[in-house]
């Protein structure tokens, strides 16, 4: 009944568009931004907005997006999702039905991106979430894409990196069994490592529970197992303790982490113990080159701080949308058709050269892209070390 | 064998914390028949006070106003923080428990939980949810003794803990106030008739328990330098288990049970998959309690109990 209602409503709205020809008259491309401007993570919203404004400046300086032989001016519609799932759904619905946006960039966190993606897909509006790593965001949703890699991808990335960089064959994993992210990542890493080195090559697979502070018995076991490297996909508070205790128990080999290490808190809590360690993440500000460096410098000059991964991924997502619109060839003025056209162009994008790496979308709308390996330098900065591709 | 001894060393350190905190529970429980559920949070407050004192002293030392080496700072930090935290304990007793001394025991237990929450959230408001790093006061030195890695911190923690436990034992056994405490544990009603100021003794019990918790908090900060406002909750529960396991009001019992708990946790993780650690560890404790319901040194119900 509800579904029928939606279909009817869609038909009605479509008819409205057809009859009035709003699109044909306005000739402005509207891009929706669904971001947490207020709520728990306003910094994420701010990064999104700043990156989007920088992009808009570029586009309008060039006279708009060139589709076929015509240039269309661009307008941004920024909606606040308050870092809440229901507000993100509302924001998407509003942008799609009222504002008639051609495509949506956002929401950032999976918590909002998963439900909002459903709305975008039902309304057949292309949406790209720059930052959401949960597989459900794009799963079975033709119209939903993302700008970053997924959790299942980081496992193989780290496994490959360790194998190539150090040539080790025996690994240990220490993770929090009570937290979804570390638990998932530990499993993905184990699988990837065993694919590379055969069964039993993860010689120690140890866990603890959230709030534990003493890891000595797990670490003693890991050291005895003869592991050559330790993978710890943990958050900053645990990393400081794990690394220190491992060193105190005589562990001298590398400890490698995942994108959860990327917080500035890691180095603050861990201090010198963490210097020289590696982790995988989306992008590294220190030591960036080329277009990435240009972006960072411009952003820093304009807003007074180094952009984090959200800013960089938003920038890339917007440029992908721009590319898809350009690839479309021509805009008919029929929003339904144009959205479909943009979606098809998005799915066809190959080797897009973004500041967070080259991307090609899979059938699910997830990019195949390289991850960045960051080394914590001797000054405690996150330094670009190398990029690892799947 | 090396593996065994390494775990033994780990367990000694881990058990020290349980033992120090269990002592506070055990004393209050033994003497006032109260479950002071705020004790885990007093441990947290002690750690934060230690953090404040250590940071302050380090700054003074760095500015040159106070020409003392780092180990001196640590000693001063422990002494000053124990002193300050004992007042937190006295305050908790005065505000939370004295008005409820004749109330049903359950009400007093609830008070403990509430004070605990107040301390946690109070700290949250004061310092924010950000975790803080305890200043590094002694440089970690690792000794390799035939394959067993021991740090100077571990040695220090175990020695200081055992030293404090012996001091407490001496105090309770040999001083007048100690005797008053033991007497109060023996009979709550008759003692005032003998001229023992029960309010003073109750406050003193809380003060000593809190001071020990503060010492545990600082030593914890030295070994595991990440502090957060909720660090005392689970730790407090486990130390409470140790206190009950040791037997009501028994100092020796709480100490031994604290170490035993540390050993069980570490060795269970050594033998079984670490995911099953707490499940197996606390099943073992359940079995022990089933065999000895009054703990190691607790006595069966007698005239002493006022419940």
XYZ file of C-alpha atoms in Angstrom:
697
model
C 0.000 0.000 0.000
C 2.799 2.311 1.035
C 4.813 1.311 -1.985
C 1.866 1.973 -4.249
C 1.574 5.353 -2.584
C 5.160 6.173 -3.355
C 4.766 5.070 -6.949
C 1.637 7.167 -7.361
C 3.323 10.137 -5.793
C 6.342 9.655 -8.041
C 4.107 9.557 -11.091
C 2.375 12.677 -9.943
C 5.637 14.525 -9.381
C 6.996 13.312 -12.700
C 3.886 14.570 -14.488
C 4.334 17.912 -12.781
C 7.871 18.089 -14.091
C 6.847 17.070 -17.571
C 4.033 19.541 -17.845
C 5.710 22.557 -16.337
C 9.167 21.958 -17.736
C 10.843 23.554 -14.721
C 14.179 22.110 -15.701
C 14.172 23.436 -19.213
C 13.463 26.920 -17.984
C 15.940 27.163 -15.115
C 18.960 25.589 -16.815
C 20.825 25.495 -13.537
C 22.418 22.316 -12.303
C 21.639 21.797 -8.647
C 23.847 19.553 -6.544
C 22.619 18.560 -3.103
C 24.950 18.324 -0.115
C 23.664 16.276 2.798
C 26.017 16.963 5.707
C 26.066 17.056 9.537
C 26.360 20.821 10.014
C 25.185 20.518 13.631
C 24.955 17.577 16.038
C 27.697 15.271 17.278
C 30.213 15.743 14.501
C 29.952 19.342 13.265
C 33.607 19.265 12.219
C 32.718 16.693 9.579
C 29.954 18.955 8.296
C 32.278 21.925 8.206
C 34.902 19.996 6.228
C 32.217 18.909 3.758
C 30.905 22.423 3.310
C 34.321 24.014 2.854
C 35.414 21.439 0.289
C 32.099 21.897 -1.568
C 32.457 25.668 -1.621
C 35.966 25.409 -2.999
C 34.686 23.139 -5.730
C 31.836 25.516 -6.551
C 34.269 28.404 -6.910
C 36.314 26.414 -9.404
C 33.292 25.397 -11.405
C 31.721 28.815 -11.570
C 35.073 30.417 -12.408
C 35.060 28.181 -15.456
C 31.536 29.324 -16.287
C 29.768 26.223 -15.090
C 29.811 22.563 -15.981
C 30.245 21.890 -19.673
C 27.766 19.369 -20.986
C 27.997 18.758 -24.700
C 28.639 22.216 -26.077
C 26.695 24.165 -23.469
C 27.826 25.389 -20.066
C 25.400 25.172 -17.173
C 25.834 27.236 -14.004
C 25.875 25.236 -10.800
C 24.098 25.766 -7.526
C 24.755 23.954 -4.243
C 21.879 23.005 -1.964
C 23.351 22.339 1.486
C 21.030 20.543 3.911
C 21.876 19.827 7.545
C 21.265 16.256 8.694
C 22.187 16.982 12.348
C 24.191 13.734 12.330
C 20.862 11.896 12.664
C 19.515 9.140 10.446
C 15.958 10.476 10.256
C 17.099 14.013 9.458
C 19.331 12.692 6.688
C 16.327 10.921 5.160
C 14.275 14.108 5.399
C 17.061 16.190 3.897
C 17.404 13.811 0.960
C 13.662 13.711 0.328
C 13.479 17.474 0.427
C 16.388 17.962 -1.950
C 15.077 15.390 -4.394
C 11.448 16.446 -4.477
C 11.504 20.173 -3.688
C 14.876 21.344 -4.854
C 15.099 18.981 -7.820
C 18.777 18.354 -7.426
C 20.498 16.397 -10.162
C 22.719 14.481 -7.764
C 23.475 14.327 -4.060
C 26.837 14.250 -2.319
C 26.673 12.912 1.243
C 25.773 11.955 3.910
C 29.171 11.233 5.405
C 28.697 8.701 8.199
C 27.259 5.272 7.540
C 24.630 5.853 10.197
C 23.030 8.496 7.953
C 24.250 7.261 4.597
C 22.594 3.845 4.852
C 19.000 5.109 5.317
C 19.486 8.171 3.100
C 20.822 5.945 0.325
C 17.525 4.092 0.349
C 15.638 7.323 -0.329
C 17.959 8.330 -3.153
C 17.682 4.908 -4.732
C 13.885 4.861 -4.520
C 13.688 8.281 -6.131
C 16.283 7.239 -8.716
C 18.617 10.082 -7.880
C 22.361 9.478 -8.030
C 23.955 9.822 -4.600
C 27.578 9.494 -3.618
C 28.669 9.237 -0.008
C 32.279 10.350 0.322
C 33.085 8.804 3.703
C 30.731 5.920 4.518
C 32.614 2.613 4.773
C 29.700 0.325 5.644
C 28.932 -2.133 2.807
C 25.154 -1.635 3.252
C 25.253 1.949 1.975
C 25.617 0.902 -1.642
C 24.569 -2.741 -1.472
C 21.893 -3.511 -4.094
C 21.367 0.173 -4.722
C 21.809 1.035 -8.342
C 21.863 4.795 -7.749
C 24.146 4.940 -4.727
C 27.924 5.228 -4.870
C 30.687 6.036 -2.438
C 34.016 7.821 -2.549
C 36.070 5.715 -0.175
C 37.088 2.104 0.173
C 35.204 -0.364 2.364
C 36.225 -2.136 5.527
C 36.634 -5.511 3.767
C 39.165 -3.853 1.482
C 41.532 -2.614 4.193
C 42.316 -6.141 5.389
C 43.913 -7.209 2.100
C 45.586 -3.798 1.751
C 47.394 -4.136 5.050
C 48.211 -7.789 4.385
C 49.703 -6.930 0.993
C 51.632 -3.998 2.374
C 53.253 -6.031 5.142
C 54.137 -8.847 2.770
C 55.729 -6.534 0.214
C 57.382 -4.158 2.631
C 58.824 -6.533 5.199
C 58.521 -9.940 3.567
C 57.039 -11.458 6.690
C 55.013 -14.667 6.579
C 53.740 -14.972 10.150
C 51.319 -12.425 11.553
C 49.463 -11.887 14.800
C 46.200 -10.019 15.335
C 45.020 -8.334 18.524
C 41.523 -6.830 18.461
C 38.537 -5.837 20.556
C 35.993 -8.620 20.272
C 33.200 -6.364 21.580
C 33.436 -3.673 18.894
C 32.152 -4.114 15.316
C 34.812 -2.268 13.402
C 37.939 -3.913 14.870
C 36.285 -7.310 14.897
C 35.286 -7.077 11.241
C 38.643 -5.768 10.166
C 40.515 -8.437 12.127
C 38.535 -11.104 10.294
C 39.147 -9.533 6.878
C 42.842 -9.250 7.617
C 43.088 -12.855 8.776
C 41.405 -14.103 5.638
C 43.590 -11.988 3.364
C 46.766 -13.017 5.160
C 45.906 -16.705 4.959
C 45.127 -16.336 1.269
C 48.626 -14.961 0.814
C 50.603 -17.221 3.122
C 48.504 -20.315 3.553
C 46.503 -21.704 6.414
C 47.911 -21.213 9.883
C 50.030 -18.229 8.894
C 48.120 -16.058 11.357
C 49.963 -17.587 14.279
C 48.141 -15.695 17.013
C 44.594 -14.336 16.886
C 44.010 -12.720 20.242
C 41.205 -10.544 21.523
C 40.143 -8.462 24.498
C 37.023 -6.513 25.448
C 36.344 -2.790 25.399
C 37.744 -1.001 28.477
C 40.487 -3.550 29.079
C 43.788 -1.946 29.965
C 46.070 -4.906 30.441
C 47.000 -6.889 27.358
C 50.070 -8.541 28.808
C 48.869 -12.135 28.597
C 47.639 -11.726 25.014
C 50.886 -10.018 24.028
C 52.999 -12.640 25.764
C 51.141 -15.272 23.774
C 51.648 -13.310 20.565
C 55.370 -12.952 21.204
C 55.707 -16.644 21.969
C 53.832 -17.601 18.816
C 56.769 -16.371 16.756
C 54.724 -13.758 14.920
C 56.750 -11.295 12.895
C 54.216 -8.512 12.772
C 51.224 -7.448 14.849
C 48.046 -6.059 13.312
C 45.916 -4.011 15.741
C 42.869 -2.353 14.128
C 42.050 -0.404 17.279
C 41.093 3.100 18.318
C 43.586 5.605 19.692
C 43.090 4.957 23.410
C 43.897 1.259 23.106
C 46.753 1.724 20.662
C 48.747 3.706 23.209
C 48.446 0.875 25.731
C 48.996 -1.976 23.286
C 52.116 -0.455 21.762
C 53.680 0.439 25.090
C 53.006 -2.940 26.661
C 54.242 -4.790 23.610
C 57.524 -2.900 23.768
C 57.848 -3.552 27.477
C 57.428 -7.263 26.863
C 60.270 -7.236 24.391
C 58.386 -6.937 21.080
C 60.602 -5.180 18.546
C 58.809 -5.859 15.267
C 56.314 -3.563 13.530
C 52.802 -3.002 14.776
C 50.462 -2.062 11.938
C 47.054 -0.413 12.161
C 44.070 0.711 10.121
C 42.268 4.006 9.436
C 41.015 4.169 13.032
C 44.557 5.209 13.953
C 44.143 8.387 11.920
C 43.042 10.596 14.802
C 45.414 13.252 16.107
C 44.800 11.753 19.560
C 46.820 8.650 18.689
C 50.140 10.416 18.845
C 49.072 12.570 21.777
C 48.333 9.519 23.935
C 50.965 7.176 22.592
C 53.924 9.540 22.384
C 57.285 8.335 21.175
C 56.319 4.675 21.435
C 54.260 4.996 18.274
C 56.868 6.726 16.134
C 57.847 4.763 13.080
C 54.690 2.642 12.962
C 52.456 2.243 9.912
C 48.714 2.271 9.307
C 46.420 2.291 6.288
C 44.035 5.138 5.628
C 42.259 7.217 2.971
C 44.776 9.988 2.494
C 47.776 11.608 4.095
C 48.222 15.344 4.409
C 51.929 15.430 5.262
C 54.156 14.605 2.320
C 51.373 14.891 -0.258
C 52.328 15.793 -3.804
C 50.711 17.099 -6.993
C 46.995 17.802 -7.016
C 46.604 16.559 -3.431
C 49.150 19.084 -2.213
C 47.473 21.873 -4.212
C 44.164 21.026 -2.594
C 45.632 20.952 0.908
C 47.466 24.238 0.429
C 44.446 26.011 -0.987
C 42.193 24.711 1.754
C 44.686 25.587 4.445
C 45.118 29.100 3.084
C 41.392 29.680 2.835
C 40.168 28.122 6.076
C 43.263 28.069 8.250
C 43.736 24.355 8.881
C 44.840 21.166 7.125
C 41.824 19.316 5.723
C 41.166 15.838 7.062
C 40.026 12.828 5.041
C 36.387 13.995 4.934
C 37.311 17.201 3.102
C 39.492 15.400 0.601
C 36.937 12.662 -0.082
C 34.138 15.220 -0.505
C 36.246 17.107 -3.015
C 36.833 13.933 -4.983
C 33.167 12.940 -4.838
C 32.080 16.304 -6.203
C 34.589 16.080 -9.011
C 33.352 12.606 -9.860
C 29.807 13.931 -10.052
C 31.038 16.761 -12.266
C 32.784 14.286 -14.537
C 29.661 12.143 -14.752
C 27.534 15.153 -15.703
C 30.036 16.128 -18.379
C 30.159 12.568 -19.674
C 26.422 12.617 -20.009
C 26.783 14.437 -23.302
C 23.609 16.461 -23.134
C 20.990 17.400 -20.601
C 17.465 16.919 -21.809
C 15.800 19.087 -19.216
C 13.824 16.104 -18.017
C 15.163 15.588 -14.486
C 14.248 11.902 -14.482
C 16.152 11.206 -17.643
C 19.059 13.388 -16.650
C 19.433 11.660 -13.305
C 19.456 8.326 -15.061
C 22.034 9.619 -17.489
C 24.278 10.865 -14.668
C 23.930 7.564 -12.849
C 24.932 5.594 -15.931
C 27.892 7.881 -16.515
C 28.974 7.468 -12.881
C 28.909 3.702 -13.173
C 31.050 3.884 -16.293
C 33.790 6.036 -14.769
C 37.163 4.398 -15.121
C 40.453 5.360 -13.519
C 39.199 8.662 -12.187
C 42.225 10.579 -10.983
C 41.243 11.924 -7.572
C 43.341 13.491 -4.853
C 42.714 10.430 -2.698
C 43.758 8.083 -5.475
C 42.521 6.617 -8.740
C 39.010 5.219 -8.671
C 36.924 2.859 -10.794
C 33.462 1.896 -9.620
C 32.391 -1.707 -9.215
C 28.878 -2.877 -9.992
C 27.873 -2.108 -6.416
C 28.979 1.496 -6.727
C 32.036 1.048 -4.577
C 35.301 2.414 -5.892
C 38.296 0.240 -6.517
C 40.940 2.589 -5.234
C 44.277 2.557 -3.588
C 44.705 3.004 0.114
C 47.419 5.151 1.572
C 49.946 3.761 3.994
C 50.943 6.362 6.525
C 54.073 6.268 8.621
C 54.085 8.074 11.957
C 57.234 10.145 11.556
C 59.866 10.812 14.176
C 58.155 14.126 14.819
C 54.819 12.425 15.373
C 53.343 13.556 12.055
C 51.337 11.362 9.716
C 53.582 11.011 6.718
C 52.608 9.606 3.353
C 54.604 6.421 2.891
C 53.191 4.672 -0.133
C 49.913 3.809 -1.739
C 48.779 0.232 -1.924
C 46.363 -0.895 -4.582
C 44.101 -3.906 -4.561
C 58.927 -22.267 31.323
C 59.968 -18.794 30.244
C 56.418 -18.339 29.020
C 55.097 -19.312 32.429
C 57.366 -16.933 34.298
C 56.573 -14.092 31.922
C 52.902 -14.559 32.685
C 53.661 -14.804 36.371
C 55.344 -11.410 36.253
C 52.401 -9.981 34.302
C 49.965 -11.438 36.802
C 51.844 -10.003 39.779
C 51.501 -6.500 38.370
C 47.859 -6.946 37.400
C 46.983 -8.535 40.715
C 48.537 -5.633 42.645
C 45.838 -3.291 41.393
C 43.026 -5.633 42.289
C 44.523 -6.204 45.720
C 44.950 -2.494 46.490
C 41.392 -1.679 45.477
C 39.938 -4.769 47.103
C 41.439 -3.635 50.403
C 39.310 -0.503 50.371
C 36.162 -2.497 49.685
C 37.009 -5.056 52.262
C 37.722 -2.561 55.038
C 34.532 -0.605 54.539
C 32.548 -3.783 54.200
C 34.147 -5.361 57.224
C 33.863 -2.395 59.506
C 30.672 -0.649 58.421
C 28.894 -3.505 56.656
C 28.561 -1.321 53.588
C 29.125 -2.100 49.963
C 30.854 1.082 48.922
C 30.147 0.813 45.219
C 31.677 4.243 44.655
C 35.079 2.786 45.462
C 35.974 2.009 41.842
C 35.267 5.623 41.013
C 37.350 6.832 43.917
C 40.149 4.865 42.271
C 39.453 6.875 39.114
C 39.391 10.153 41.043
C 42.667 9.172 42.678
C 44.236 8.558 39.293
C 43.044 11.953 38.043
C 44.226 13.743 41.177
C 47.544 12.001 40.660
C 47.514 13.185 37.068
C 46.922 16.765 38.230
C 49.594 16.661 40.935
C 52.135 14.989 38.653
C 51.481 17.479 35.854
C 51.799 20.384 38.282
C 55.018 19.109 39.829
C 56.510 18.329 36.422
C 55.780 21.883 35.316
C 57.357 23.303 38.458
C 60.387 21.091 37.954
C 60.649 22.123 34.320
C 60.429 25.803 35.291
C 63.262 25.294 37.737
C 61.266 26.296 40.829
C 61.524 22.780 42.174
C 64.853 21.099 41.610
C 63.888 17.467 42.074
C 64.399 14.415 39.878
C 61.500 12.594 38.265
C 61.388 9.690 40.682
C 61.004 12.193 43.517
C 58.069 13.685 41.662
C 56.486 10.256 41.530
C 56.992 9.702 45.264
C 55.562 13.143 46.048
C 52.684 12.549 43.652
C 51.758 9.324 45.394
C 51.928 10.880 48.872
C 50.075 14.101 48.002
C 47.403 12.310 45.986
C 46.812 9.717 48.694
C 46.349 12.570 51.138
C 43.968 14.516 48.890
C 41.963 11.482 47.843
C 41.465 10.445 51.455
C 39.453 13.638 51.836
C 37.300 12.588 48.893
C 36.670 9.373 50.800
C 35.794 11.270 53.978
C 33.443 13.503 52.022
C 31.736 10.508 50.436
C 31.244 8.958 53.864
C 29.946 12.184 55.377
C 27.542 13.042 52.567
C 26.578 9.642 51.277
C 26.755 7.141 54.082
C 26.534 8.737 57.496
C 22.960 9.982 57.000
C 22.038 6.455 55.932
C 23.835 4.524 58.598
C 20.633 3.191 60.096
C 18.827 2.909 56.791
C 18.359 -0.461 55.094
C 21.616 -1.763 53.627
C 20.176 -1.677 50.124
C 19.692 2.082 50.346
C 23.304 2.536 51.312
C 24.428 0.345 48.422
C 22.364 2.455 46.035
C 24.007 5.561 47.472
C 27.347 4.123 46.482
C 26.197 3.615 42.902
C 24.821 7.152 42.757
C 27.959 8.726 44.151
C 29.930 6.712 41.620
C 27.866 8.118 38.768
C 28.229 11.612 40.211
C 32.002 11.270 40.329
C 32.140 9.960 36.737
C 29.904 12.611 35.241
C 31.457 15.313 37.411
C 34.820 14.436 35.953
C 33.288 14.343 32.491
C 32.038 17.902 32.895
C 35.285 19.080 34.442
C 37.750 17.576 31.986
C 35.643 16.425 29.041
C 35.398 13.025 27.397
C 38.917 13.358 26.031
C 41.244 10.776 27.457
C 44.342 12.105 29.142
C 47.831 10.737 29.159
C 49.444 10.251 32.533
C 52.839 12.038 32.476
C 55.850 9.791 32.056
C 57.666 10.082 35.356
C 60.057 7.184 35.179
C 61.726 6.152 31.975
C 60.833 2.618 31.205
C 63.779 0.263 31.438
C 63.276 -3.317 30.359
C 65.396 -6.102 31.812
C 65.680 -9.402 30.037
C 66.164 -12.071 32.665
C 66.643 -15.321 30.809
C 63.927 -14.477 28.298
C 61.513 -13.027 30.837
C 60.981 -9.327 30.259
C 60.598 -7.283 33.410
C 60.361 -3.507 33.498
C 61.443 -1.263 36.322
C 57.805 -0.079 36.499
C 56.544 -3.593 37.168
C 59.028 -4.101 39.963
C 58.167 -0.740 41.474
C 54.423 -1.353 41.298
C 54.616 -4.722 43.001
C 56.987 -3.462 45.714
C 54.967 -0.318 46.474
C 51.712 -2.287 46.577
C 53.031 -4.935 48.912
C 54.664 -2.248 51.056
C 51.335 -0.446 51.430
C 49.576 -3.668 52.323
C 52.115 -4.452 55.037
C 51.818 -0.902 56.369
C 48.056 -1.250 56.537
C 48.319 -4.575 58.286
C 50.682 -3.089 60.880
C 48.374 -0.141 61.397
C 45.323 -2.280 61.978
C 47.094 -4.778 64.191
C 49.332 -2.549 66.272
C 47.810 0.889 66.758
C 45.016 2.074 68.991
C 42.957 3.212 66.028
C 43.531 -0.093 64.351
C 42.216 -1.807 67.394
C 39.167 0.466 67.390
C 38.531 -0.514 63.777
C 38.738 -4.187 64.571
C 36.461 -3.693 67.532
C 33.952 -1.874 65.389
C 33.943 -4.726 62.934
C 33.300 -7.019 65.869
C 30.353 -5.213 67.349
C 28.914 -2.006 66.036
C 26.448 -1.412 68.861
C 28.564 -1.975 71.936
C 31.602 -0.052 70.740
C 30.257 3.479 71.379
C 29.559 2.439 74.934
C 33.268 1.780 75.313
C 33.999 5.359 74.359
C 35.110 4.696 70.787
C 34.116 7.577 68.489
C 32.453 5.629 65.710
C 32.089 8.596 63.396
C 35.811 9.201 63.523
C 36.611 5.550 62.931
C 34.169 5.339 60.035
C 35.683 8.430 58.426
C 39.135 7.008 58.967
C 38.183 3.728 57.335
C 36.990 5.569 54.260
C 40.073 7.782 54.258
C 42.461 4.836 54.346
C 40.534 2.893 51.715
C 40.476 5.930 49.425
C 44.161 6.618 49.942
C 44.951 3.064 48.880
C 42.700 3.473 45.855
C 44.579 6.666 44.978
C 47.891 4.819 45.198
C 46.438 2.151 42.938
C 45.238 4.870 40.548
C 48.671 6.444 40.243
C 50.466 3.137 39.841
C 47.852 2.289 37.210
C 48.644 5.578 35.474
C 52.328 4.671 35.466
C 51.681 1.246 33.948
C 48.724 2.070 31.660
C 49.045 5.795 30.971
C 45.627 6.411 29.413
C 42.997 7.693 31.852
C 39.280 8.083 31.166
C 36.376 8.948 33.464
C 34.857 5.462 33.256
C 38.019 3.509 33.968
C 36.924 2.673 37.514
C 33.651 0.896 36.838
C 34.616 -2.553 35.623
C 37.797 -2.417 37.630
C 35.781 -1.668 40.752
C 33.441 -4.594 40.132
C 36.302 -6.997 39.757
C 38.048 -5.708 42.863
C 34.761 -6.102 44.689
C 34.737 -9.737 43.650
C 38.219 -10.051 45.104
C 37.113 -8.427 48.363
C 34.257 -10.898 48.786
C 36.458 -13.772 47.751
C 38.988 -12.797 50.404
C 36.457 -12.839 53.168
C 34.704 -10.081 55.043
C 37.039 -7.470 56.417
C 40.122 -9.600 56.056
C 43.161 -7.621 54.920
C 45.177 -10.712 54.184
C 42.197 -12.237 52.407
C 41.610 -9.197 50.181
C 45.298 -9.047 49.297
C 45.545 -12.709 48.424
C 42.246 -12.720 46.567
C 43.307 -9.645 44.580
C 46.462 -11.358 43.451
C 44.581 -14.590 42.814
C 42.108 -12.753 40.593
C 44.968 -11.247 38.606
C 46.570 -14.669 38.259
C 43.361 -16.340 37.167
C 42.674 -13.690 34.527
C 46.175 -13.798 33.105
C 46.578 -17.564 33.165
C 43.155 -18.275 31.736
C 44.070 -16.040 28.796
C 47.355 -17.905 28.554
C 45.791 -21.338 28.271
C 42.439 -20.668 26.580
C 41.523 -18.355 23.701
C 41.549 -14.821 25.077
C 37.959 -14.265 23.957
C 36.849 -16.655 26.693
C 38.995 -15.051 29.378
C 36.405 -13.417 31.604
C 33.871 -16.180 31.098
C 36.232 -18.868 32.322
C 37.946 -16.709 34.957
C 34.717 -15.800 36.686
C 33.315 -19.303 36.398
C 36.312 -20.437 38.406
C 35.563 -17.793 41.036
C 31.951 -18.928 41.148
C 33.113 -22.448 41.873
C 35.441 -21.223 44.623
C 32.622 -19.266 46.229
C 30.308 -22.256 45.997
C 32.835 -24.247 48.013
C 33.732 -21.439 50.393
C 30.744 -19.083 50.521
C 32.426 -16.818 53.070
C 35.608 -16.418 51.099
C 39.067 -17.515 52.137
C 39.239 -15.870 55.527
C 35.626 -14.963 56.157
C 33.847 -16.538 59.056
C 30.424 -18.125 58.856
C 27.443 -16.194 60.126
C 27.718 -15.481 63.792
C 26.816 -12.866 66.345
C 29.313 -10.586 64.622
C 27.036 -10.042 61.670
C 24.369 -7.468 62.034
C 22.473 -8.081 58.841
